[in-house]
mmCIF file of C-alpha atoms in Angstrom:
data_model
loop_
_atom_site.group_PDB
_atom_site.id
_atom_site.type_symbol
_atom_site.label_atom_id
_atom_site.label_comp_id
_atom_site.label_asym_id
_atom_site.label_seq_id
_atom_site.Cartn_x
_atom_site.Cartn_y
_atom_site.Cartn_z
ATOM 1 C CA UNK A 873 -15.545 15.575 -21.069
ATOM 2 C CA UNK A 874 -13.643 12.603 -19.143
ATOM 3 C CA UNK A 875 -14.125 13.709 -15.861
ATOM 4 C CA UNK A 876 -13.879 9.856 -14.856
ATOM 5 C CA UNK A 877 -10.280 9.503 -16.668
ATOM 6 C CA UNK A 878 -9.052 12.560 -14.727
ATOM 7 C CA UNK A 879 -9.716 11.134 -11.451
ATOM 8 C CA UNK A 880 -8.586 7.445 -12.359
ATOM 9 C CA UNK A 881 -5.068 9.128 -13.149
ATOM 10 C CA UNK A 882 -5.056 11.415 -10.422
ATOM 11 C CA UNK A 883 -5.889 8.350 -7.965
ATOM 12 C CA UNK A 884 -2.843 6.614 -9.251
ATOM 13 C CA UNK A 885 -0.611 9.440 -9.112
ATOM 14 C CA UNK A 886 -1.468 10.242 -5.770
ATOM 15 C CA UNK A 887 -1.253 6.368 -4.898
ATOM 16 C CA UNK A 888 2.598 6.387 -6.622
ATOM 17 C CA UNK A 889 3.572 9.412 -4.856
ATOM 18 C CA UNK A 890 2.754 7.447 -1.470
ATOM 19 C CA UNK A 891 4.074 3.750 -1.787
ATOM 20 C CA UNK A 892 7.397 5.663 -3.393
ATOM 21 C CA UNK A 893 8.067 8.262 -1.023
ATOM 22 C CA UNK A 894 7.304 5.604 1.525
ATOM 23 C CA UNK A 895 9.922 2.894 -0.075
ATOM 24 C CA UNK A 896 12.667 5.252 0.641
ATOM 25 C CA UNK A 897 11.580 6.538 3.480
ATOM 26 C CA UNK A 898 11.698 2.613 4.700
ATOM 27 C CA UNK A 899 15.595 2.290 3.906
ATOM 28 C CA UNK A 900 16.339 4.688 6.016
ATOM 29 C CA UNK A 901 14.673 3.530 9.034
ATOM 30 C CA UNK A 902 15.884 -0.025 8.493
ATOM 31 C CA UNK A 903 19.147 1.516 8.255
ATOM 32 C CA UNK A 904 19.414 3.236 11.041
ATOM 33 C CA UNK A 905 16.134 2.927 13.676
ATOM 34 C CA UNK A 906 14.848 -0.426 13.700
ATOM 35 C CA UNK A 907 17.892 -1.922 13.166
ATOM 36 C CA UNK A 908 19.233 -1.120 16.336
ATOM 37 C CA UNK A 909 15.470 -1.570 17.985
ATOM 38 C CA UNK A 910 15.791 -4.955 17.440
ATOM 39 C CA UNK A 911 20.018 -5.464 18.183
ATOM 40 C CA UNK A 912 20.696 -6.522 14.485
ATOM 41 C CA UNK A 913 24.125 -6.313 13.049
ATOM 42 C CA UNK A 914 22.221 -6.277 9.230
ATOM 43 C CA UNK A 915 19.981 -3.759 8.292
ATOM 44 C CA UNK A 916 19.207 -6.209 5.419
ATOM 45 C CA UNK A 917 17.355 -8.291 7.531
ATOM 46 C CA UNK A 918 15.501 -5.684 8.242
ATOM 47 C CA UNK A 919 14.943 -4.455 5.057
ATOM 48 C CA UNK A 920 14.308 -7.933 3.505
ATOM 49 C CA UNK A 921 11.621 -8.430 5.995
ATOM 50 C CA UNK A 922 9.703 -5.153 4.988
ATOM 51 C CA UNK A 923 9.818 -5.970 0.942
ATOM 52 C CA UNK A 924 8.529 -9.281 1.573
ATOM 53 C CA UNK A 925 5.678 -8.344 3.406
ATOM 54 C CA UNK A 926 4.941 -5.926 1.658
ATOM 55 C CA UNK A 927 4.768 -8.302 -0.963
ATOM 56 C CA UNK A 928 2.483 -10.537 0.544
ATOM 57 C CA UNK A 929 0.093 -7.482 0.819
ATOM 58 C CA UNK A 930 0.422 -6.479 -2.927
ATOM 59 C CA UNK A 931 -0.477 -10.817 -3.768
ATOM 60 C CA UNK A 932 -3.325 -10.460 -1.029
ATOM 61 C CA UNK A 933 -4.868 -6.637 -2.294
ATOM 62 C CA UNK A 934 -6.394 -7.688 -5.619
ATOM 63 C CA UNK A 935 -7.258 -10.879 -4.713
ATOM 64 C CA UNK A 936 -9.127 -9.712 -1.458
ATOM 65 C CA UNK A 937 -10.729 -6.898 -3.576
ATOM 66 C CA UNK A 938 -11.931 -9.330 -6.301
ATOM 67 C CA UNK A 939 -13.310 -11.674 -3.539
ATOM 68 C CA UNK A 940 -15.596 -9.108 -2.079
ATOM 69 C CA UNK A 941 -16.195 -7.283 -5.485
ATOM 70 C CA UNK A 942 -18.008 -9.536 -7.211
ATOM 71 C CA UNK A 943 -18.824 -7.901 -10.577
ATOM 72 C CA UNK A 944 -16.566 -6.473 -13.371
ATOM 73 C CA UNK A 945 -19.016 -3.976 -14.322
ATOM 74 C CA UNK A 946 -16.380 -0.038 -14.338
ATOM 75 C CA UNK A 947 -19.281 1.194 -11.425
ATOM 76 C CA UNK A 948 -17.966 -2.122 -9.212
ATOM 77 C CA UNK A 949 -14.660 -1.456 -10.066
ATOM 78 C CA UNK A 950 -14.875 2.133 -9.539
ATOM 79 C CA UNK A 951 -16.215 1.588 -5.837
ATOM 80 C CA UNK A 952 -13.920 -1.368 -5.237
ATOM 81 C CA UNK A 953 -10.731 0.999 -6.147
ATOM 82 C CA UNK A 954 -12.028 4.216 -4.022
ATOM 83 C CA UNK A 955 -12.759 1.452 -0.324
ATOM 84 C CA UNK A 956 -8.948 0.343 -1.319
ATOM 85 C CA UNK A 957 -8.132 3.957 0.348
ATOM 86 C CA UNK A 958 -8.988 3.188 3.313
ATOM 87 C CA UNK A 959 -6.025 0.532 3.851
ATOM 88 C CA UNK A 960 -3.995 2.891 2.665
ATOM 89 C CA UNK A 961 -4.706 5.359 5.025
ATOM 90 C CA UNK A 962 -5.032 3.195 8.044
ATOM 91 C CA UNK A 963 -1.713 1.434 7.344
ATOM 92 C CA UNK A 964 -0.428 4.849 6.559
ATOM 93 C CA UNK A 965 -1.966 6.328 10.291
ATOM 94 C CA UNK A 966 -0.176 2.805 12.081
ATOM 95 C CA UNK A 967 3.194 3.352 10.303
ATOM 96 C CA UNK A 968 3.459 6.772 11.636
ATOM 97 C CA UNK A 969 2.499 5.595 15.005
ATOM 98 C CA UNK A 970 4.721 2.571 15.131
ATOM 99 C CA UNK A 971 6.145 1.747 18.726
ATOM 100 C CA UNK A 972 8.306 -1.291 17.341
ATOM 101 C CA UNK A 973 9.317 -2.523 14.129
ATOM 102 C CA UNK A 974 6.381 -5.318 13.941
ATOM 103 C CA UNK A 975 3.578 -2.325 14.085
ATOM 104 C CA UNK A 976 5.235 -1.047 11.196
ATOM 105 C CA UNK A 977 5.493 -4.027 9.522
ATOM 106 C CA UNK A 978 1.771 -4.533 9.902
ATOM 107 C CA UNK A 979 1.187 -0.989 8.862
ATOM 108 C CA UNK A 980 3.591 0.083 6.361
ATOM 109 C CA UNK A 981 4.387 -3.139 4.698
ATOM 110 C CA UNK A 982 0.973 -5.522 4.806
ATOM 111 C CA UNK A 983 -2.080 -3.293 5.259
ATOM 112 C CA UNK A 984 -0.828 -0.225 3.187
ATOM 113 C CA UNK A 985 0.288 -2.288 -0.125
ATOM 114 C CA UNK A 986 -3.008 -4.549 0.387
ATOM 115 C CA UNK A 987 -5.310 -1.032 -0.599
ATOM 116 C CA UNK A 988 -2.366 0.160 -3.225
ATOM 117 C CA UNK A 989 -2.306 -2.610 -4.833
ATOM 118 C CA UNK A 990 -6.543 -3.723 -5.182
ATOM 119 C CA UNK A 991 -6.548 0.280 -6.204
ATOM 120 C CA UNK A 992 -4.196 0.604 -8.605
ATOM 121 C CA UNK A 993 -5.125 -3.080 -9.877
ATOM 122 C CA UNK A 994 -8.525 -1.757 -10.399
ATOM 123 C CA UNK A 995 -7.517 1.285 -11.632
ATOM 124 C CA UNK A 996 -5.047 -0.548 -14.491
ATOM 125 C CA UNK A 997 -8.714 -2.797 -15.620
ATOM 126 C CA UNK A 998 -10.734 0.399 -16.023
ATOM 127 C CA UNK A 999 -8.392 2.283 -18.051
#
């Protein structure tokens, strides 16, 4: 009967499940890889560094998403929440491919939170 609730929660479940496994997975390479990548004593730099840009991509998602979708009609929003995947999965595919710690920063941190955030954003005004 609401086929279209189902899938709203299921797209934010999936989304959590990604940005959370991915948080921790992030302290552990600013612990121990990048960290020593780069020849820094603190991992906190490191780690500092990652939060606030992934920040900056979680002030930039909804605002970029509300640029380019214009209406607020739930069909808009609905199609403005499902294109927010594909950040996700392209910063996703360059996080996992990282050479240095400034691909992953562009990956993982900006361009992954940027489609999280306009999703789950979207997602928040339609339920």
């Amino acid at each position: 009967k609401n086929k279209d609730l189902l899938l709203l929660c299921f797209s934010k479940s999936t989304l959590a499940i990604v940005w959370g496994g991915l948080d921790v997975v992030c302290v552990a390479f600013a612990y121990e890889d990048f960290r020593n990548a780069i020849s820094i004593e603190s991992s906190e730099i490191v780690l500092g560094t990652l939060y606030a840009v992934t920040g900056i991509g979680n002030l930039i998602g909804p605002l970029a998403a509300t640029y380019i979708i214009k209406d607020s009609d739930p069909w808009s929003l609905r199609l403005g929440m499902t294109l927010a995947f594909i950040p996700v999965a392209v910063g996703c595919w360059l996080g996992a491919w990282s050479p240095n710690i400034f691909v992953f920063l562009l990956g993982i941190g900006l361009i992954r939170t940027i489609g999280e955030s306009a999703s789950y954003t979207y997602s928040r005004t339609i339920l």
